[in-house]
Tab-separated table of C-alpha atoms in Angstrom:
chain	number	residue	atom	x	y	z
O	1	UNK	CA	-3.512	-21.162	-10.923
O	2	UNK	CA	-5.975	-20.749	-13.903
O	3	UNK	CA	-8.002	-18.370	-11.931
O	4	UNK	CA	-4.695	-16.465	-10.206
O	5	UNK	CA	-4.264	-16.002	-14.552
O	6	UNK	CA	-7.554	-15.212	-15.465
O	7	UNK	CA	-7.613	-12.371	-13.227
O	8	UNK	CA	-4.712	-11.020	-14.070
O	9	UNK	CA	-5.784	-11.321	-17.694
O	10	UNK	CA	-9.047	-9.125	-16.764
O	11	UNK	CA	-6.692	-6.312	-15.017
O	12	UNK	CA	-4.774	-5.898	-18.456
O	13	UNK	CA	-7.620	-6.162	-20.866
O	14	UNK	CA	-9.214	-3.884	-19.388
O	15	UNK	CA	-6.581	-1.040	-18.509
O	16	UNK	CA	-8.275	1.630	-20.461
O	17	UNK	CA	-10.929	1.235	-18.418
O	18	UNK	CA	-9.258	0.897	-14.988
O	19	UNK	CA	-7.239	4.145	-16.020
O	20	UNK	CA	-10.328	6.473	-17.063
O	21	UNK	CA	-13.044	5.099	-14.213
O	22	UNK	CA	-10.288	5.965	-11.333
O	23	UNK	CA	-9.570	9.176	-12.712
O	24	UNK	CA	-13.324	9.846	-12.532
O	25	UNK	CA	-13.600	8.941	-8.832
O	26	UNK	CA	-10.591	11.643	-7.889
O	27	UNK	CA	-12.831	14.058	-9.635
O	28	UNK	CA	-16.026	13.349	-8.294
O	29	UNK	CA	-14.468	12.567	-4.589
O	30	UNK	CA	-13.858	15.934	-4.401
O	31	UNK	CA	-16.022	17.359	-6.789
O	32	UNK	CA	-18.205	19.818	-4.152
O	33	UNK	CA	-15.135	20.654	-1.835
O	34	UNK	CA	-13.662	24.519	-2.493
O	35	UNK	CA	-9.921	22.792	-2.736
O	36	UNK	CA	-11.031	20.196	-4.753
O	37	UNK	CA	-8.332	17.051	-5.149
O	38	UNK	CA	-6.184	19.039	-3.218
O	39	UNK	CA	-7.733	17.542	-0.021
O	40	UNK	CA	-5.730	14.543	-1.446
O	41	UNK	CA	-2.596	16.334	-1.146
O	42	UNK	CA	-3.177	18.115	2.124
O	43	UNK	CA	-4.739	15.513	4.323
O	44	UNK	CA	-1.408	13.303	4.149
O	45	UNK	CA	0.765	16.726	4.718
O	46	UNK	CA	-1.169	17.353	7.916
O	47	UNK	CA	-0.831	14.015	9.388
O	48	UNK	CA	3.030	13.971	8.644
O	49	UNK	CA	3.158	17.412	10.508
O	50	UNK	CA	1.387	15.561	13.300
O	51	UNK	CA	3.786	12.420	13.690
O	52	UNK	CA	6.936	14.701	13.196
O	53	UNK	CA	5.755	17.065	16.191
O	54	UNK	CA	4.644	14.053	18.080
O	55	UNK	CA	7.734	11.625	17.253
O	56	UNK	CA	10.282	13.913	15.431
O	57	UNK	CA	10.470	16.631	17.617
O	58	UNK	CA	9.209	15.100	20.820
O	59	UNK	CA	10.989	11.972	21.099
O	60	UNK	CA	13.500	12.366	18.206
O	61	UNK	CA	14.663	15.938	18.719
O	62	UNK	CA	18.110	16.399	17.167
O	63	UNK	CA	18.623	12.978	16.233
O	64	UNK	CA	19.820	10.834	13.220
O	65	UNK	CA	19.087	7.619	11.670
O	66	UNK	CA	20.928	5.784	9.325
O	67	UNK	CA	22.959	9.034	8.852
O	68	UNK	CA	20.098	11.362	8.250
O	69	UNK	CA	17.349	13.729	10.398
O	70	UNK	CA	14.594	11.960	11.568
O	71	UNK	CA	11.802	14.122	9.370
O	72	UNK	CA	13.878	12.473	5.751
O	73	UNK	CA	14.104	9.544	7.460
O	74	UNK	CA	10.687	9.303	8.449
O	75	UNK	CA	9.019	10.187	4.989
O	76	UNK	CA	11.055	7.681	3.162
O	77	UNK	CA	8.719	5.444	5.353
O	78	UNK	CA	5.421	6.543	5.603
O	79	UNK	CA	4.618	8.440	1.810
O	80	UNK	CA	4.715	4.576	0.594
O	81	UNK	CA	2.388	3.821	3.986
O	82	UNK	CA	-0.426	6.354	3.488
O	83	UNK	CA	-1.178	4.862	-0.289
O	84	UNK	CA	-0.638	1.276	1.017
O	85	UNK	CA	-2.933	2.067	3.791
O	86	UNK	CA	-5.726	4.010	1.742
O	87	UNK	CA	-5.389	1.186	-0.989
O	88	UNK	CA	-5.535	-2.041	1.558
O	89	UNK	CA	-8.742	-0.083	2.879
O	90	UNK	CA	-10.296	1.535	-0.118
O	91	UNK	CA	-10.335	-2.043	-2.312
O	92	UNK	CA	-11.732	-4.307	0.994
O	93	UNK	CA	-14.676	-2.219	0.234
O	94	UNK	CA	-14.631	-1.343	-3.568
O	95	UNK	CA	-16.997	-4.352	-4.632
O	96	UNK	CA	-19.243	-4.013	-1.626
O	97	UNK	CA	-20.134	-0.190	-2.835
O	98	UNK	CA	-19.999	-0.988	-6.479
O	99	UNK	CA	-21.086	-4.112	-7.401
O	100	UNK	CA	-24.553	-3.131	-7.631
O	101	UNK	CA	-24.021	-0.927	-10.406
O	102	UNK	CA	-21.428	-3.425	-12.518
O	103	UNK	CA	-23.812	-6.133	-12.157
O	104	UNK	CA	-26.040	-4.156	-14.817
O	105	UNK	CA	-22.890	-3.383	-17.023
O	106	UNK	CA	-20.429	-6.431	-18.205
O	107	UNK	CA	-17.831	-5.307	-16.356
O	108	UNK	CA	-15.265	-7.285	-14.892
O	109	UNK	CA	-16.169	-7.478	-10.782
O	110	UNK	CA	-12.481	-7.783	-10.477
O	111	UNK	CA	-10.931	-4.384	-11.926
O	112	UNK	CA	-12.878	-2.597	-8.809
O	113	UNK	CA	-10.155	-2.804	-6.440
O	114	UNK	CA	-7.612	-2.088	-9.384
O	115	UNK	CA	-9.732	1.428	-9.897
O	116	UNK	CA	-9.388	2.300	-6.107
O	117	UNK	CA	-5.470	1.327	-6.028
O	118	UNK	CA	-4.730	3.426	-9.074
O	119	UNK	CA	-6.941	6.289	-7.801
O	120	UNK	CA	-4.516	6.985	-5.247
O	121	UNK	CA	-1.665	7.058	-7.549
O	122	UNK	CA	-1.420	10.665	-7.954
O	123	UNK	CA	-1.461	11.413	-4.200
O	124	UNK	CA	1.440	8.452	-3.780
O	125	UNK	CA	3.562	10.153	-6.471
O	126	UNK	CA	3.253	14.069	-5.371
O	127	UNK	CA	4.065	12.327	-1.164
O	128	UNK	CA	7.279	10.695	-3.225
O	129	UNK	CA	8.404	13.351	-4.960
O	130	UNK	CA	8.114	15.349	-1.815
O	131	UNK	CA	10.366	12.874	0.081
O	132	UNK	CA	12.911	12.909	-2.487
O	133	UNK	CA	13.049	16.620	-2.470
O	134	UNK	CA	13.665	16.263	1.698
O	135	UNK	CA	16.106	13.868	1.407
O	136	UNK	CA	18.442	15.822	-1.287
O	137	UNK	CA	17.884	18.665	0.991
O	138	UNK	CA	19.494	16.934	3.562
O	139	UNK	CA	22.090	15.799	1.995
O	140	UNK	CA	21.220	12.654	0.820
O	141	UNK	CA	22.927	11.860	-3.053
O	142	UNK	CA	21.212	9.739	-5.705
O	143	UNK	CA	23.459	6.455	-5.695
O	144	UNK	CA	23.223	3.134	-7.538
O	145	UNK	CA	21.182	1.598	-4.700
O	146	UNK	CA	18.071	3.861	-5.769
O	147	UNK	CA	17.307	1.721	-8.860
O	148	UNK	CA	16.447	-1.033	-6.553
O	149	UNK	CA	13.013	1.471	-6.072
O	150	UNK	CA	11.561	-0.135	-9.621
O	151	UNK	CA	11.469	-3.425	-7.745
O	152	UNK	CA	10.055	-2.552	-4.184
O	153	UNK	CA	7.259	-0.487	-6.057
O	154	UNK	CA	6.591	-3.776	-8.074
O	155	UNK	CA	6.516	-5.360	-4.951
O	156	UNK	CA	4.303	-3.011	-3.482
O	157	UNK	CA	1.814	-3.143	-6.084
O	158	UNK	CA	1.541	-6.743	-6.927
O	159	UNK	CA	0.867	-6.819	-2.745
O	160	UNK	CA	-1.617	-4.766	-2.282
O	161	UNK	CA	-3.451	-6.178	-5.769
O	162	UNK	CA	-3.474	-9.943	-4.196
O	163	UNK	CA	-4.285	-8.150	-0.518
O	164	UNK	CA	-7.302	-6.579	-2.345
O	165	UNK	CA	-8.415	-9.461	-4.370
O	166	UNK	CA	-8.876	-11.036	-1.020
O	167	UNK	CA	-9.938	-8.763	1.357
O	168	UNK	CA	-12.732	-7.418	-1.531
O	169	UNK	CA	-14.451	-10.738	-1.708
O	170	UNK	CA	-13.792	-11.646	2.622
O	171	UNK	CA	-15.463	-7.846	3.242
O	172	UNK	CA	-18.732	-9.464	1.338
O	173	UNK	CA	-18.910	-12.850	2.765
O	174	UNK	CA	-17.755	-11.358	6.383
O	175	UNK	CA	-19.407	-7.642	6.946
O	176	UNK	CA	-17.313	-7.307	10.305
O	177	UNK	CA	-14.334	-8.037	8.578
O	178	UNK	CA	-13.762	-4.542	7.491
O	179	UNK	CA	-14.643	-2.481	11.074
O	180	UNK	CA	-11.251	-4.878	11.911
O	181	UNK	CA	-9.559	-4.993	9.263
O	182	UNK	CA	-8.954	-0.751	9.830
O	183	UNK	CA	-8.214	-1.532	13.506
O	184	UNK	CA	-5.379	-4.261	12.046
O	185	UNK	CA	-4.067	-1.321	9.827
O	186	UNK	CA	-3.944	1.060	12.726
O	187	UNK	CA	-1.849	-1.463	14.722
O	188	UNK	CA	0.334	-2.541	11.625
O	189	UNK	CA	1.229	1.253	10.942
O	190	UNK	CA	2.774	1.092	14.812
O	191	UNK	CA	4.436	-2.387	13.621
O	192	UNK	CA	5.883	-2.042	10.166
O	193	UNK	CA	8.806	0.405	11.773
O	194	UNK	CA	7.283	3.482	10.081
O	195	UNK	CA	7.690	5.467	13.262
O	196	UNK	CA	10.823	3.769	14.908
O	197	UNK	CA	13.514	2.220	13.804
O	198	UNK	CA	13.647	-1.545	14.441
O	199	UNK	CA	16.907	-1.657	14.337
O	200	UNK	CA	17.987	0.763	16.780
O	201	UNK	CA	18.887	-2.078	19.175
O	202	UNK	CA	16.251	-1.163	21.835
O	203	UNK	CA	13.894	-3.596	20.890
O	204	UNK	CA	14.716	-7.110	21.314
O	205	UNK	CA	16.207	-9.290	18.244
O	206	UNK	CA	12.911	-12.130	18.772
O	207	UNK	CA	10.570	-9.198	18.850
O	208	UNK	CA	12.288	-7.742	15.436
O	209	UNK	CA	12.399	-11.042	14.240
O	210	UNK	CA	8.467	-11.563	14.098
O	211	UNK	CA	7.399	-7.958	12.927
O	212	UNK	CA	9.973	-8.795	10.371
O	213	UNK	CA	7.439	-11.555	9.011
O	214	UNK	CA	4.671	-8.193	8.453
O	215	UNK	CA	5.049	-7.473	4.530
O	216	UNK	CA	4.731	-3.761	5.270
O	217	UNK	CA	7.744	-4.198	7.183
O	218	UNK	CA	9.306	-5.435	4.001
O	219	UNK	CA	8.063	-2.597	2.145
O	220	UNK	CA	9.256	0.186	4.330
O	221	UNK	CA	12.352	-1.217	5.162
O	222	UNK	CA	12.804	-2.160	1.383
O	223	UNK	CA	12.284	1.705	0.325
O	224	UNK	CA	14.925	3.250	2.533
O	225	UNK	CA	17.468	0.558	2.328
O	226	UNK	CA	16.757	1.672	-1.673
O	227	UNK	CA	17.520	5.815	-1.060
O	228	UNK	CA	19.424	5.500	2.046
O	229	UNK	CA	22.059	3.474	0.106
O	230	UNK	CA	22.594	0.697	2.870
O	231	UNK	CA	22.141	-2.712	0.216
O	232	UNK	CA	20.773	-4.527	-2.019
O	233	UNK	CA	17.280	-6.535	-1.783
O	234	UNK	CA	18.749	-10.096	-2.575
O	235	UNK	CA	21.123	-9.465	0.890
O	236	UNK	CA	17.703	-10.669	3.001
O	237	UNK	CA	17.008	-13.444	0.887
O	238	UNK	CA	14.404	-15.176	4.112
O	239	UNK	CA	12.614	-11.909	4.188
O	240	UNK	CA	12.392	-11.890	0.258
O	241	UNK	CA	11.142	-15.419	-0.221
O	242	UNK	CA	8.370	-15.310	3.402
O	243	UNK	CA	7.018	-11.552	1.316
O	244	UNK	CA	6.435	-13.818	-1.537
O	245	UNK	CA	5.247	-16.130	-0.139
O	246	UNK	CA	2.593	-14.395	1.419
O	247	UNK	CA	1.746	-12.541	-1.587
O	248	UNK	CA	1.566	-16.000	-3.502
O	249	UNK	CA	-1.135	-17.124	-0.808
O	250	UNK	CA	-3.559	-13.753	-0.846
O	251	UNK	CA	-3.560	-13.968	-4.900
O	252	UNK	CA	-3.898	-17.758	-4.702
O	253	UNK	CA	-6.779	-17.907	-2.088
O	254	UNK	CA	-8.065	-14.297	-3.269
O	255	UNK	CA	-8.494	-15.714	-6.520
O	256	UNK	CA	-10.621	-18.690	-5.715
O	257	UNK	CA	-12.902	-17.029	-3.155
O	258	UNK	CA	-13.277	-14.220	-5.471
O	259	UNK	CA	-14.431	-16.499	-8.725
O	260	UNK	CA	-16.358	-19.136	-6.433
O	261	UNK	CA	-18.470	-16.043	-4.997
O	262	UNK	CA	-18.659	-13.531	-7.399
O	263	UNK	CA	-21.991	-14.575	-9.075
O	264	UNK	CA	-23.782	-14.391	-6.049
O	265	UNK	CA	-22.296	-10.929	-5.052
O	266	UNK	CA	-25.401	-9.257	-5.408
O	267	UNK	CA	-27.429	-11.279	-3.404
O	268	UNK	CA	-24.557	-11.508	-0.941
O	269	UNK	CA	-25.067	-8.072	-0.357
């Protein structure tokens, strides 16, 4: 648990930092494209447009869910997806491509996957404030239920920071471990009821009952039970305390590797 503190001690010491180094790597990401960090913007908008003519209007032509149209329905789940997804893959491999250069500078190895998470902040917020937009447009009324959002975010971030603690320092010790780690994202994106509703009743209640266990699952399901206004997060309480629980055991075991390996990083690599 000292180390699980210690690292979480490094993350707010050195916010300032965090803050201005991941606004630099928007800037430079994009810094010889004509659009610039718009690319950040428009990438996500055209793979939406894809999955809505694909599963929207294909499959889902005309139909509700949970008392809305598929396309609100549908970005309620997968704006919080595309930054979960860039995040879980952009800090496995944040040490790996910068450790290098902070082993010159005293620099905390363990802000790098910090940096990448908050770099794709600004995307996440303009994809949520889009969503909101479609789901007023479609009727959809702000309701008590919608503060619940503060703690799925919390949720969402203090995931993806113990996910990345781990998978930074496994991505170093293991170099195949990111080549699968994207494939396990591609399937979990299918999985985490993005796409299709779980609950639909055409899947059966075992099958449910096990992607239930995926945290993503959690998190998605966790958002639009928020702004669809169908309960509160304490009404699952074994889904609530198995997403902990797996969050407990990525900082926990992300935490030792990472401190047990980090001065030999460098040679690692």
């Amino acid at each position: 648990m000292k180390k699980v503190i210690s690292i979480i001690r490094e993350q707010f010491e050195n916010l300032p930092i965090i803050f201005r180094v991941s606004k630099y790597e928007d800037r430079a990401t994009y810094q010889s494209h004509y659009l610039g960090i718009a690319w950040e913007f428009l990438n996500p908008m055209i793979q939406i447009g894809i999955y809505y003519l694909v599963f929207g209007v294909a499959l889902h032509a005309g139909q509700q869910i949970d008392g809305v149209n598929y396309f609100a329905w549908m970005m309620v789940g997968i704006a919080p997806w595309l930054f979960i997804n860039a995040s879980v893959l952009g800090m496995s491999r944040s040490v790996y491509e910068k450790v290098g250069l902070v082993a010159k500078m005293k620099f905390p190895v363990s802000v790098l996957p910090t940096i990448r998470m908050i770099s794709q902040m600004t995307a996440y917020w303009v994809m949520f404030g889009f969503s909101i937009i479609v789901l007023l447009l479609s009727g959809v009324t702000p309701t008590i239920y919608w503060l619940q959002y503060i703690y799925y975010f919390f949720c969402m971030i203090v995931f993806l920071f113990s996910f990345g603690i781990f998978n930074s320092t496994i991505s170093i010790l293991a170099r195949d471990y990111y080549i699968a780690l994207q494939s396990i994202m591609r399937m979990l994106f299918y999985m985490s009821g993005i796409l299709f509703n779980l609950n639909s009743g055409s899947f059966p209640k075992v099958f449910v009952r096990i992607l239930q266990i995926n945290p993503f699952n959690y998190l998605v399901a966790g958002f639009r039970e928020s702004f669809l206004s169908e309960g509160w997060f304490f009404d699952h309480p074994t889904q609530l305390l198995l997403f902990w629980s797996i969050t407990l055991m990525f900082l926990l075991v992300g935490s030792h590797l990472h401190y047990k390996f980090r001065a030999h990083f460098v040679d690692l690599i």
